[in-house]
Amino acid sequence: MELGNDTHISKFLLLGFSEEPALRPLIFGLFLSMYLITVFGNLLIILAISSDSHLHTPMYFFLANLSFVDICFTSTTVPKMLLNTQTQSKVINYAGCISQMYFFLLCAELDDFLLSAMAYDRFVAICHPLHYTVIMNPQLCGLLVLVSWIISVTNSLLQTLVVLQLSFCTDMEIPHFFCELNQMIQLACSDTFLNDMMMYFATVLLGGAPLAGVLYSYSKIVSSICGISSAQGKYRAFSTCASHLSVVSLFYCTGLGVYLSSAAIQSSYSSATASVMYTVVSPMLNPFIYSLRNRDIKRALKRIVGVPVT
């Protein structure tokens, strides 16, 4: 690695979580277990949905896409961290770091948009049940996913291209377990005004708009459920969106918690530890939430493993 103010950086150092050698086996085992659970759990959800014709509906179409993105989300960061922990190396080359940052941004934004699309699906199902099949037709569902991909790819590409224009100084240590956009910008010794503006603009627009859509959808859902006279009808309506509401709460609460805690504590290691919640824990728990709270998914999973369905 060349010293001085140079854009041609050959490598970065990912400092990770702890310098203690005694903790490395524990960290490696913990993250390997969470990664395997995430991959196999989400693959089971995809397999269950694709193999059961009863699950070929808009809600499960979005869920299958979410499960695929969650696998990619964790695969962007965890395997490299496991490799570095096992080899006791902290190095990630420049191209690898930029690629990791790009795919991390892409998957995070896709998660955001897909959760918003799923909230809209539940809004239509509960507030406009008679028009559900007309509104949530295959063309609209495909269009929502396609637009989500286009916006996410475009923004991630723009953010990455702007980072490529930065000059970096001699301090190439990233106090994180992956190449995160904000950490990369902080390492730069050239002017980062454009990067900061683009990052804040994307956060407000691409993060705030889907969240506003989710909040609006659920405000209408709650209002509609409260208007149902029978207790059984209320329970049935709420049960159709309980799993999605749990996933949405987990994703946004952990994501907001990370940035609020990092801003309050001002510790990079605390931020890295908190980031585990939405980068690893949230994708790992999603299959459990849907399989434990959803009868249709339970039946499909039982058919896959050969358990008699009652």
PDB file of C-alpha atoms in Angstrom:
ATOM      1  CA  MET A   1       0.000   0.000   0.000  1.00  0.00           C
ATOM      2  CA  GLU A   2       1.468   3.351  -0.999  1.00  0.00           C
ATOM      3  CA  LEU A   3       1.726   6.111   1.572  1.00  0.00           C
ATOM      4  CA  GLY A   4       0.391   9.626   1.199  1.00  0.00           C
ATOM      5  CA  ASN A   5      -2.698  11.018  -0.446  1.00  0.00           C
ATOM      6  CA  ASP A   6      -3.353   8.471  -3.167  1.00  0.00           C
ATOM      7  CA  THR A   7      -6.442   7.261  -4.980  1.00  0.00           C
ATOM      8  CA  HIS A   8      -4.718   4.015  -6.027  1.00  0.00           C
ATOM      9  CA  ILE A   9      -5.169   2.166  -2.753  1.00  0.00           C
ATOM     10  CA  SER A  10      -4.434  -1.534  -2.873  1.00  0.00           C
ATOM     11  CA  LYS A  11      -6.105  -2.688   0.345  1.00  0.00           C
ATOM     12  CA  PHE A  12      -8.037  -1.824   3.487  1.00  0.00           C
ATOM     13  CA  LEU A  13      -7.983  -3.374   6.953  1.00  0.00           C
ATOM     14  CA  LEU A  14     -11.286  -4.528   8.470  1.00  0.00           C
ATOM     15  CA  LEU A  15     -10.764  -4.310  12.236  1.00  0.00           C
ATOM     16  CA  GLY A  16     -13.882  -6.349  13.053  1.00  0.00           C
ATOM     17  CA  PHE A  17     -15.115  -6.803  16.611  1.00  0.00           C
ATOM     18  CA  SER A  18     -12.303  -7.768  18.946  1.00  0.00           C
ATOM     19  CA  GLU A  19      -8.532  -7.950  19.083  1.00  0.00           C
ATOM     20  CA  GLU A  20      -8.640 -10.761  21.668  1.00  0.00           C
ATOM     21  CA  PRO A  21      -7.377 -14.047  20.128  1.00  0.00           C
ATOM     22  CA  ALA A  22      -9.385 -16.046  22.672  1.00  0.00           C
ATOM     23  CA  LEU A  23     -12.636 -14.620  21.324  1.00  0.00           C
ATOM     24  CA  ARG A  24     -11.962 -15.466  17.672  1.00  0.00           C
ATOM     25  CA  PRO A  25     -13.228 -19.088  17.814  1.00  0.00           C
ATOM     26  CA  LEU A  26     -16.392 -17.902  19.581  1.00  0.00           C
ATOM     27  CA  ILE A  27     -16.999 -15.138  17.027  1.00  0.00           C
ATOM     28  CA  PHE A  28     -16.294 -17.510  14.133  1.00  0.00           C
ATOM     29  CA  GLY A  29     -18.650 -20.211  15.449  1.00  0.00           C
ATOM     30  CA  LEU A  30     -21.412 -17.722  16.253  1.00  0.00           C
ATOM     31  CA  PHE A  31     -21.369 -16.029  12.859  1.00  0.00           C
ATOM     32  CA  LEU A  32     -20.983 -19.292  10.954  1.00  0.00           C
ATOM     33  CA  SER A  33     -24.043 -20.686  12.744  1.00  0.00           C
ATOM     34  CA  MET A  34     -26.106 -17.556  12.068  1.00  0.00           C
ATOM     35  CA  TYR A  35     -25.040 -17.501   8.421  1.00  0.00           C
ATOM     36  CA  LEU A  36     -25.929 -21.159   7.816  1.00  0.00           C
ATOM     37  CA  ILE A  37     -29.296 -20.720   9.561  1.00  0.00           C
ATOM     38  CA  THR A  38     -29.998 -17.642   7.430  1.00  0.00           C
ATOM     39  CA  VAL A  39     -29.132 -19.324   4.139  1.00  0.00           C
ATOM     40  CA  PHE A  40     -30.916 -22.632   4.778  1.00  0.00           C
ATOM     41  CA  GLY A  41     -33.926 -20.972   6.434  1.00  0.00           C
ATOM     42  CA  ASN A  42     -34.512 -18.564   3.558  1.00  0.00           C
ATOM     43  CA  LEU A  43     -33.866 -21.288   0.979  1.00  0.00           C
ATOM     44  CA  LEU A  44     -36.574 -23.379   2.652  1.00  0.00           C
ATOM     45  CA  ILE A  45     -38.993 -20.454   2.403  1.00  0.00           C
ATOM     46  CA  ILE A  46     -38.219 -20.069  -1.324  1.00  0.00           C
ATOM     47  CA  LEU A  47     -38.549 -23.818  -1.889  1.00  0.00           C
ATOM     48  CA  ALA A  48     -41.846 -23.973   0.026  1.00  0.00           C
ATOM     49  CA  ILE A  49     -43.340 -21.116  -1.979  1.00  0.00           C
ATOM     50  CA  SER A  50     -42.151 -22.380  -5.360  1.00  0.00           C
ATOM     51  CA  SER A  51     -43.296 -25.973  -4.743  1.00  0.00           C
ATOM     52  CA  ASP A  52     -46.802 -25.214  -3.415  1.00  0.00           C
ATOM     53  CA  SER A  53     -49.295 -23.827  -5.920  1.00  0.00           C
ATOM     54  CA  HIS A  54     -51.451 -22.495  -3.060  1.00  0.00           C
ATOM     55  CA  LEU A  55     -48.636 -20.071  -2.225  1.00  0.00           C
ATOM     56  CA  HIS A  56     -48.439 -18.568  -5.721  1.00  0.00           C
ATOM     57  CA  THR A  57     -50.021 -15.325  -4.534  1.00  0.00           C
ATOM     58  CA  PRO A  58     -48.704 -11.722  -4.409  1.00  0.00           C
ATOM     59  CA  MET A  59     -47.832 -11.874  -0.697  1.00  0.00           C
ATOM     60  CA  TYR A  60     -45.687 -14.997  -1.086  1.00  0.00           C
ATOM     61  CA  PHE A  61     -44.210 -13.730  -4.352  1.00  0.00           C
ATOM     62  CA  PHE A  62     -42.823 -10.745  -2.436  1.00  0.00           C
ATOM     63  CA  LEU A  63     -41.755 -13.015   0.432  1.00  0.00           C
ATOM     64  CA  ALA A  64     -39.768 -15.267  -1.914  1.00  0.00           C
ATOM     65  CA  ASN A  65     -37.993 -12.208  -3.321  1.00  0.00           C
ATOM     66  CA  LEU A  66     -37.307 -10.954   0.216  1.00  0.00           C
ATOM     67  CA  SER A  67     -35.817 -14.324   1.205  1.00  0.00           C
ATOM     68  CA  PHE A  68     -33.539 -14.280  -1.860  1.00  0.00           C
ATOM     69  CA  VAL A  69     -32.362 -10.744  -1.068  1.00  0.00           C
ATOM     70  CA  ASP A  70     -31.751 -11.686   2.580  1.00  0.00           C
ATOM     71  CA  ILE A  71     -29.469 -14.534   1.476  1.00  0.00           C
ATOM     72  CA  CYS A  72     -27.529 -12.099  -0.725  1.00  0.00           C
ATOM     73  CA  PHE A  73     -27.521  -9.506   2.086  1.00  0.00           C
ATOM     74  CA  THR A  74     -25.713 -11.736   4.564  1.00  0.00           C
ATOM     75  CA  SER A  75     -23.544 -13.334   1.863  1.00  0.00           C
ATOM     76  CA  THR A  76     -22.165  -9.900   1.035  1.00  0.00           C
ATOM     77  CA  THR A  77     -20.535  -9.401   4.428  1.00  0.00           C
ATOM     78  CA  VAL A  78     -20.392 -12.546   6.571  1.00  0.00           C
ATOM     79  CA  PRO A  79     -18.270 -14.944   4.414  1.00  0.00           C
ATOM     80  CA  LYS A  80     -15.430 -12.402   4.140  1.00  0.00           C
ATOM     81  CA  MET A  81     -15.586 -11.746   7.874  1.00  0.00           C
ATOM     82  CA  LEU A  82     -15.466 -15.513   8.561  1.00  0.00           C
ATOM     83  CA  LEU A  83     -12.492 -15.909   6.216  1.00  0.00           C
ATOM     84  CA  ASN A  84     -10.595 -13.076   7.887  1.00  0.00           C
ATOM     85  CA  THR A  85     -11.347 -14.472  11.346  1.00  0.00           C
ATOM     86  CA  GLN A  86     -10.221 -17.970  10.390  1.00  0.00           C
ATOM     87  CA  THR A  87      -7.023 -16.836   8.641  1.00  0.00           C
ATOM     88  CA  GLN A  88      -6.360 -14.143  11.287  1.00  0.00           C
ATOM     89  CA  SER A  89      -6.129 -11.594   8.500  1.00  0.00           C
ATOM     90  CA  LYS A  90      -7.886  -8.227   8.354  1.00  0.00           C
ATOM     91  CA  VAL A  91      -7.112  -7.416   4.736  1.00  0.00           C
ATOM     92  CA  ILE A  92      -9.641  -6.749   2.014  1.00  0.00           C
ATOM     93  CA  ASN A  93      -8.410  -5.472  -1.338  1.00  0.00           C
ATOM     94  CA  TYR A  94      -9.666  -2.210  -2.829  1.00  0.00           C
ATOM     95  CA  ALA A  95     -11.815  -3.841  -5.528  1.00  0.00           C
ATOM     96  CA  GLY A  96     -13.302  -6.269  -2.989  1.00  0.00           C
ATOM     97  CA  CYS A  97     -14.133  -3.441  -0.609  1.00  0.00           C
ATOM     98  CA  ILE A  98     -15.848  -1.377  -3.307  1.00  0.00           C
ATOM     99  CA  SER A  99     -17.784  -4.441  -4.516  1.00  0.00           C
ATOM    100  CA  GLN A 100     -18.858  -5.307  -0.981  1.00  0.00           C
ATOM    101  CA  MET A 101     -20.074  -1.764  -0.400  1.00  0.00           C
ATOM    102  CA  TYR A 102     -22.045  -1.788  -3.676  1.00  0.00           C
ATOM    103  CA  PHE A 103     -23.832  -5.087  -3.017  1.00  0.00           C
ATOM    104  CA  PHE A 104     -24.504  -4.176   0.608  1.00  0.00           C
ATOM    105  CA  LEU A 105     -26.228  -0.950  -0.461  1.00  0.00           C
ATOM    106  CA  LEU A 106     -28.134  -2.818  -3.174  1.00  0.00           C
ATOM    107  CA  CYS A 107     -29.488  -5.495  -0.826  1.00  0.00           C
ATOM    108  CA  ALA A 108     -30.343  -3.036   1.961  1.00  0.00           C
ATOM    109  CA  GLU A 109     -32.366  -0.878  -0.433  1.00  0.00           C
ATOM    110  CA  LEU A 110     -34.092  -3.912  -1.954  1.00  0.00           C
ATOM    111  CA  ASP A 111     -35.097  -5.069   1.532  1.00  0.00           C
ATOM    112  CA  ASP A 112     -36.552  -1.626   2.168  1.00  0.00           C
ATOM    113  CA  PHE A 113     -38.581  -1.527  -1.059  1.00  0.00           C
ATOM    114  CA  LEU A 114     -39.804  -5.121  -0.798  1.00  0.00           C
ATOM    115  CA  LEU A 115     -41.072  -4.578   2.746  1.00  0.00           C
ATOM    116  CA  SER A 116     -42.918  -1.502   1.486  1.00  0.00           C
ATOM    117  CA  ALA A 117     -44.453  -3.501  -1.395  1.00  0.00           C
ATOM    118  CA  MET A 118     -45.547  -6.196   1.055  1.00  0.00           C
ATOM    119  CA  ALA A 119     -47.170  -3.534   3.257  1.00  0.00           C
ATOM    120  CA  TYR A 120     -49.102  -2.243   0.238  1.00  0.00           C
ATOM    121  CA  ASP A 121     -50.195  -5.809  -0.534  1.00  0.00           C
ATOM    122  CA  ARG A 122     -51.573  -6.208   3.004  1.00  0.00           C
ATOM    123  CA  PHE A 123     -53.259  -2.793   2.752  1.00  0.00           C
ATOM    124  CA  VAL A 124     -55.111  -3.828  -0.411  1.00  0.00           C
ATOM    125  CA  ALA A 125     -55.989  -7.266   1.017  1.00  0.00           C
ATOM    126  CA  ILE A 126     -57.556  -5.858   4.196  1.00  0.00           C
ATOM    127  CA  CYS A 127     -58.908  -2.467   3.092  1.00  0.00           C
ATOM    128  CA  HIS A 128     -60.042  -3.444  -0.426  1.00  0.00           C
ATOM    129  CA  PRO A 129     -60.613  -7.230  -0.291  1.00  0.00           C
ATOM    130  CA  LEU A 130     -63.160  -7.322  -3.117  1.00  0.00           C
ATOM    131  CA  HIS A 131     -60.733  -5.671  -5.527  1.00  0.00           C
ATOM    132  CA  TYR A 132     -57.611  -7.481  -4.301  1.00  0.00           C
ATOM    133  CA  THR A 133     -57.171  -9.865  -7.245  1.00  0.00           C
ATOM    134  CA  VAL A 134     -57.786  -7.041  -9.727  1.00  0.00           C
ATOM    135  CA  ILE A 135     -55.377  -4.563  -8.116  1.00  0.00           C
ATOM    136  CA  MET A 136     -52.619  -6.994  -7.104  1.00  0.00           C
ATOM    137  CA  ASN A 137     -52.366  -8.653 -10.500  1.00  0.00           C
ATOM    138  CA  PRO A 138     -49.161 -10.422 -11.641  1.00  0.00           C
ATOM    139  CA  GLN A 139     -48.201  -7.474 -13.858  1.00  0.00           C
ATOM    140  CA  LEU A 140     -48.280  -5.006 -10.948  1.00  0.00           C
ATOM    141  CA  CYS A 141     -46.380  -7.360  -8.640  1.00  0.00           C
ATOM    142  CA  GLY A 142     -43.694  -7.901 -11.258  1.00  0.00           C
ATOM    143  CA  LEU A 143     -43.521  -4.163 -11.925  1.00  0.00           C
ATOM    144  CA  LEU A 144     -43.086  -3.345  -8.216  1.00  0.00           C
ATOM    145  CA  VAL A 145     -40.177  -5.779  -7.931  1.00  0.00           C
ATOM    146  CA  LEU A 146     -38.631  -4.564 -11.200  1.00  0.00           C
ATOM    147  CA  VAL A 147     -38.828  -0.906 -10.148  1.00  0.00           C
ATOM    148  CA  SER A 148     -37.311  -1.822  -6.782  1.00  0.00           C
ATOM    149  CA  TRP A 149     -34.360  -3.433  -8.554  1.00  0.00           C
ATOM    150  CA  ILE A 150     -33.898  -0.524 -10.977  1.00  0.00           C
ATOM    151  CA  ILE A 151     -33.913   2.139  -8.244  1.00  0.00           C
ATOM    152  CA  SER A 152     -31.659   0.108  -5.949  1.00  0.00           C
ATOM    153  CA  VAL A 153     -29.137  -0.738  -8.670  1.00  0.00           C
ATOM    154  CA  THR A 154     -29.052   2.864  -9.886  1.00  0.00           C
ATOM    155  CA  ASN A 155     -28.533   4.405  -6.450  1.00  0.00           C
ATOM    156  CA  SER A 156     -25.945   1.816  -5.384  1.00  0.00           C
ATOM    157  CA  LEU A 157     -24.041   2.367  -8.627  1.00  0.00           C
ATOM    158  CA  LEU A 158     -24.099   6.162  -8.230  1.00  0.00           C
ATOM    159  CA  GLN A 159     -22.955   5.981  -4.605  1.00  0.00           C
ATOM    160  CA  THR A 160     -20.119   3.626  -5.569  1.00  0.00           C
ATOM    161  CA  LEU A 161     -18.981   5.720  -8.535  1.00  0.00           C
ATOM    162  CA  VAL A 162     -18.763   8.826  -6.353  1.00  0.00           C
ATOM    163  CA  VAL A 163     -16.695   6.915  -3.763  1.00  0.00           C
ATOM    164  CA  LEU A 164     -14.321   5.861  -6.544  1.00  0.00           C
ATOM    165  CA  GLN A 165     -13.483   9.546  -7.073  1.00  0.00           C
ATOM    166  CA  LEU A 166     -12.232   9.971  -3.490  1.00  0.00           C
ATOM    167  CA  SER A 167      -8.598  10.151  -2.452  1.00  0.00           C
ATOM    168  CA  PHE A 168      -7.570   8.162   0.605  1.00  0.00           C
ATOM    169  CA  CYS A 169      -4.821   8.906   3.108  1.00  0.00           C
ATOM    170  CA  THR A 170      -2.454   6.590   4.944  1.00  0.00           C
ATOM    171  CA  ASP A 171      -5.056   5.469   7.522  1.00  0.00           C
ATOM    172  CA  MET A 172      -6.732   2.519   5.808  1.00  0.00           C
ATOM    173  CA  GLU A 173      -8.247   0.926   8.913  1.00  0.00           C
ATOM    174  CA  ILE A 174     -12.016   0.427   8.794  1.00  0.00           C
ATOM    175  CA  PRO A 175     -13.391  -0.091  12.345  1.00  0.00           C
ATOM    176  CA  HIS A 176     -16.125  -2.403  11.067  1.00  0.00           C
ATOM    177  CA  PHE A 177     -16.544  -5.985   9.853  1.00  0.00           C
ATOM    178  CA  PHE A 178     -17.469  -4.882   6.316  1.00  0.00           C
ATOM    179  CA  CYS A 179     -16.900  -1.917   3.986  1.00  0.00           C
ATOM    180  CA  GLU A 180     -19.745   0.386   4.946  1.00  0.00           C
ATOM    181  CA  LEU A 181     -20.375   3.559   2.922  1.00  0.00           C
ATOM    182  CA  ASN A 182     -20.183   5.986   5.823  1.00  0.00           C
ATOM    183  CA  GLN A 183     -16.944   4.455   7.092  1.00  0.00           C
ATOM    184  CA  MET A 184     -15.399   4.689   3.618  1.00  0.00           C
ATOM    185  CA  ILE A 185     -16.299   8.375   3.322  1.00  0.00           C
ATOM    186  CA  GLN A 186     -14.801   9.109   6.744  1.00  0.00           C
ATOM    187  CA  LEU A 187     -11.473   7.603   5.649  1.00  0.00           C
ATOM    188  CA  ALA A 188     -11.164   9.934   2.664  1.00  0.00           C
ATOM    189  CA  CYS A 189      -8.828  12.915   2.836  1.00  0.00           C
ATOM    190  CA  SER A 190     -10.338  14.668  -0.193  1.00  0.00           C
ATOM    191  CA  ASP A 191     -13.533  16.735  -0.220  1.00  0.00           C
ATOM    192  CA  THR A 192     -16.539  14.548   0.635  1.00  0.00           C
ATOM    193  CA  PHE A 193     -19.307  17.158   0.305  1.00  0.00           C
ATOM    194  CA  LEU A 194     -20.863  15.478  -2.748  1.00  0.00           C
ATOM    195  CA  ASN A 195     -20.653  12.058  -1.090  1.00  0.00           C
ATOM    196  CA  ASP A 196     -22.299  13.327   2.087  1.00  0.00           C
ATOM    197  CA  MET A 197     -25.086  15.052   0.159  1.00  0.00           C
ATOM    198  CA  MET A 198     -25.786  11.964  -1.948  1.00  0.00           C
ATOM    199  CA  MET A 199     -25.750   9.685   1.098  1.00  0.00           C
ATOM    200  CA  TYR A 200     -28.145  11.905   3.075  1.00  0.00           C
ATOM    201  CA  PHE A 201     -30.392  12.434   0.045  1.00  0.00           C
ATOM    202  CA  ALA A 202     -30.599   8.680  -0.585  1.00  0.00           C
ATOM    203  CA  THR A 203     -31.276   8.007   3.097  1.00  0.00           C
ATOM    204  CA  VAL A 204     -34.127  10.518   3.259  1.00  0.00           C
ATOM    205  CA  LEU A 205     -35.668   9.748  -0.135  1.00  0.00           C
ATOM    206  CA  LEU A 206     -35.022   6.028  -0.658  1.00  0.00           C
ATOM    207  CA  GLY A 207     -35.223   5.144   3.018  1.00  0.00           C
ATOM    208  CA  GLY A 208     -37.887   7.596   4.147  1.00  0.00           C
ATOM    209  CA  ALA A 209     -40.333   7.100   1.265  1.00  0.00           C
ATOM    210  CA  PRO A 210     -40.728   3.300   1.714  1.00  0.00           C
ATOM    211  CA  LEU A 211     -40.998   3.775   5.489  1.00  0.00           C
ATOM    212  CA  ALA A 212     -43.690   6.411   4.984  1.00  0.00           C
ATOM    213  CA  GLY A 213     -45.501   3.969   2.688  1.00  0.00           C
ATOM    214  CA  VAL A 214     -45.341   1.259   5.343  1.00  0.00           C
ATOM    215  CA  LEU A 215     -46.623   3.601   8.064  1.00  0.00           C
ATOM    216  CA  TYR A 216     -49.454   4.870   5.849  1.00  0.00           C
ATOM    217  CA  SER A 217     -50.480   1.334   4.855  1.00  0.00           C
ATOM    218  CA  TYR A 218     -50.602   0.140   8.448  1.00  0.00           C
ATOM    219  CA  SER A 219     -52.441   3.230   9.655  1.00  0.00           C
ATOM    220  CA  LYS A 220     -55.175   2.389   7.144  1.00  0.00           C
ATOM    221  CA  ILE A 221     -55.020  -1.303   8.084  1.00  0.00           C
ATOM    222  CA  VAL A 222     -55.431  -0.538  11.795  1.00  0.00           C
ATOM    223  CA  SER A 223     -58.318   1.823  11.024  1.00  0.00           C
ATOM    224  CA  SER A 224     -59.986  -0.834   8.881  1.00  0.00           C
ATOM    225  CA  ILE A 225     -59.517  -3.558  11.510  1.00  0.00           C
ATOM    226  CA  CYS A 226     -60.976  -1.325  14.222  1.00  0.00           C
ATOM    227  CA  GLY A 227     -64.075  -0.939  12.059  1.00  0.00           C
ATOM    228  CA  ILE A 228     -64.738  -4.699  12.078  1.00  0.00           C
ATOM    229  CA  SER A 229     -67.488  -5.533  14.543  1.00  0.00           C
ATOM    230  CA  SER A 230     -66.692  -9.146  15.475  1.00  0.00           C
ATOM    231  CA  ALA A 231     -63.634 -10.123  17.533  1.00  0.00           C
ATOM    232  CA  GLN A 232     -63.055 -13.147  15.300  1.00  0.00           C
ATOM    233  CA  GLY A 233     -63.050 -10.932  12.222  1.00  0.00           C
ATOM    234  CA  LYS A 234     -60.515  -8.594  13.816  1.00  0.00           C
ATOM    235  CA  TYR A 235     -58.252 -11.501  14.743  1.00  0.00           C
ATOM    236  CA  ARG A 236     -58.477 -13.007  11.265  1.00  0.00           C
ATOM    237  CA  ALA A 237     -57.661  -9.667   9.616  1.00  0.00           C
ATOM    238  CA  PHE A 238     -54.744  -8.988  11.954  1.00  0.00           C
ATOM    239  CA  SER A 239     -53.324 -12.500  11.560  1.00  0.00           C
ATOM    240  CA  THR A 240     -52.921 -11.952   7.800  1.00  0.00           C
ATOM    241  CA  CYS A 241     -50.394  -9.162   8.388  1.00  0.00           C
ATOM    242  CA  ALA A 242     -48.888 -10.145  11.774  1.00  0.00           C
ATOM    243  CA  SER A 243     -45.839 -11.864  10.249  1.00  0.00           C
ATOM    244  CA  HIS A 244     -45.064  -8.968   7.925  1.00  0.00           C
ATOM    245  CA  LEU A 245     -45.538  -6.447  10.735  1.00  0.00           C
ATOM    246  CA  SER A 246     -43.049  -8.407  12.866  1.00  0.00           C
ATOM    247  CA  VAL A 247     -40.464  -8.431  10.046  1.00  0.00           C
ATOM    248  CA  VAL A 248     -40.975  -4.714   9.319  1.00  0.00           C
ATOM    249  CA  SER A 249     -40.591  -3.832  13.008  1.00  0.00           C
ATOM    250  CA  LEU A 250     -37.441  -5.940  13.300  1.00  0.00           C
ATOM    251  CA  PHE A 251     -35.823  -4.425  10.181  1.00  0.00           C
ATOM    252  CA  TYR A 252     -36.589  -0.767  10.857  1.00  0.00           C
ATOM    253  CA  CYS A 253     -36.135  -0.837  14.640  1.00  0.00           C
ATOM    254  CA  THR A 254     -32.729  -2.524  14.417  1.00  0.00           C
ATOM    255  CA  GLY A 255     -31.654  -0.269  11.532  1.00  0.00           C
ATOM    256  CA  LEU A 256     -32.712   2.928  13.299  1.00  0.00           C
ATOM    257  CA  GLY A 257     -31.289   1.630  16.565  1.00  0.00           C
ATOM    258  CA  VAL A 258     -27.875   1.172  14.969  1.00  0.00           C
ATOM    259  CA  TYR A 259     -27.618   4.727  13.724  1.00  0.00           C
ATOM    260  CA  LEU A 260     -29.127   6.311  16.822  1.00  0.00           C
ATOM    261  CA  SER A 261     -26.819   4.340  19.118  1.00  0.00           C
ATOM    262  CA  SER A 262     -23.742   5.049  16.983  1.00  0.00           C
ATOM    263  CA  ALA A 263     -24.571   8.756  16.989  1.00  0.00           C
ATOM    264  CA  ALA A 264     -25.004   8.771  20.780  1.00  0.00           C
ATOM    265  CA  ILE A 265     -22.078   6.547  21.751  1.00  0.00           C
ATOM    266  CA  GLN A 266     -19.638   7.752  19.068  1.00  0.00           C
ATOM    267  CA  SER A 267     -17.890   4.379  19.101  1.00  0.00           C
ATOM    268  CA  SER A 268     -17.100   2.578  15.842  1.00  0.00           C
ATOM    269  CA  TYR A 269     -16.865  -0.787  17.578  1.00  0.00           C
ATOM    270  CA  SER A 270     -20.286  -0.240  19.161  1.00  0.00           C
ATOM    271  CA  SER A 271     -21.656   0.645  15.732  1.00  0.00           C
ATOM    272  CA  ALA A 272     -20.160  -2.516  14.216  1.00  0.00           C
ATOM    273  CA  THR A 273     -21.685  -4.653  16.952  1.00  0.00           C
ATOM    274  CA  ALA A 274     -25.072  -2.973  16.584  1.00  0.00           C
ATOM    275  CA  SER A 275     -24.947  -3.425  12.787  1.00  0.00           C
ATOM    276  CA  VAL A 276     -25.059  -7.176  13.325  1.00  0.00           C
ATOM    277  CA  MET A 277     -28.716  -6.798  14.303  1.00  0.00           C
ATOM    278  CA  TYR A 278     -29.975  -5.721  10.881  1.00  0.00           C
ATOM    279  CA  THR A 279     -27.260  -7.257   8.687  1.00  0.00           C
ATOM    280  CA  VAL A 280     -27.250 -10.760  10.213  1.00  0.00           C
ATOM    281  CA  VAL A 281     -29.870 -11.241  12.937  1.00  0.00           C
ATOM    282  CA  SER A 282     -32.829  -9.751  11.048  1.00  0.00           C
ATOM    283  CA  PRO A 283     -32.389 -11.909   7.886  1.00  0.00           C
ATOM    284  CA  MET A 284     -31.840 -14.953  10.117  1.00  0.00           C
ATOM    285  CA  LEU A 285     -35.073 -14.428  12.076  1.00  0.00           C
ATOM    286  CA  ASN A 286     -37.328 -13.717   9.077  1.00  0.00           C
ATOM    287  CA  PRO A 287     -37.819 -17.410   8.122  1.00  0.00           C
ATOM    288  CA  PHE A 288     -38.666 -18.271  11.740  1.00  0.00           C
ATOM    289  CA  ILE A 289     -41.210 -15.452  11.947  1.00  0.00           C
ATOM    290  CA  TYR A 290     -42.975 -16.545   8.763  1.00  0.00           C
ATOM    291  CA  SER A 291     -42.789 -20.276   9.444  1.00  0.00           C
ATOM    292  CA  LEU A 292     -43.953 -20.037  13.054  1.00  0.00           C
ATOM    293  CA  ARG A 293     -46.773 -17.530  12.487  1.00  0.00           C
ATOM    294  CA  ASN A 294     -48.030 -18.631   9.080  1.00  0.00           C
ATOM    295  CA  ARG A 295     -50.132 -21.767   8.627  1.00  0.00           C
ATOM    296  CA  ASP A 296     -49.688 -21.889   4.845  1.00  0.00           C
ATOM    297  CA  ILE A 297     -45.882 -21.840   5.132  1.00  0.00           C
ATOM    298  CA  LYS A 298     -46.056 -24.490   7.871  1.00  0.00           C
ATOM    299  CA  ARG A 299     -48.091 -26.793   5.642  1.00  0.00           C
ATOM    300  CA  ALA A 300     -45.766 -26.302   2.677  1.00  0.00           C
ATOM    301  CA  LEU A 301     -42.687 -27.003   4.832  1.00  0.00           C
ATOM    302  CA  LYS A 302     -44.308 -30.152   6.217  1.00  0.00           C
ATOM    303  CA  ARG A 303     -44.961 -31.409   2.686  1.00  0.00           C
ATOM    304  CA  ILE A 304     -41.306 -30.799   1.781  1.00  0.00           C
ATOM    305  CA  VAL A 305     -39.970 -32.806   4.749  1.00  0.00           C
ATOM    306  CA  GLY A 306     -42.616 -35.513   4.332  1.00  0.00           C
ATOM    307  CA  VAL A 307     -44.613 -34.812   7.503  1.00  0.00           C
ATOM    308  CA  PRO A 308     -48.351 -35.619   7.141  1.00  0.00           C
ATOM    309  CA  VAL A 309     -50.478 -32.471   6.846  1.00  0.00           C
ATOM    310  CA  THR A 310     -53.666 -32.470   8.915  1.00  0.00           C
TER     311      THR A 310
END
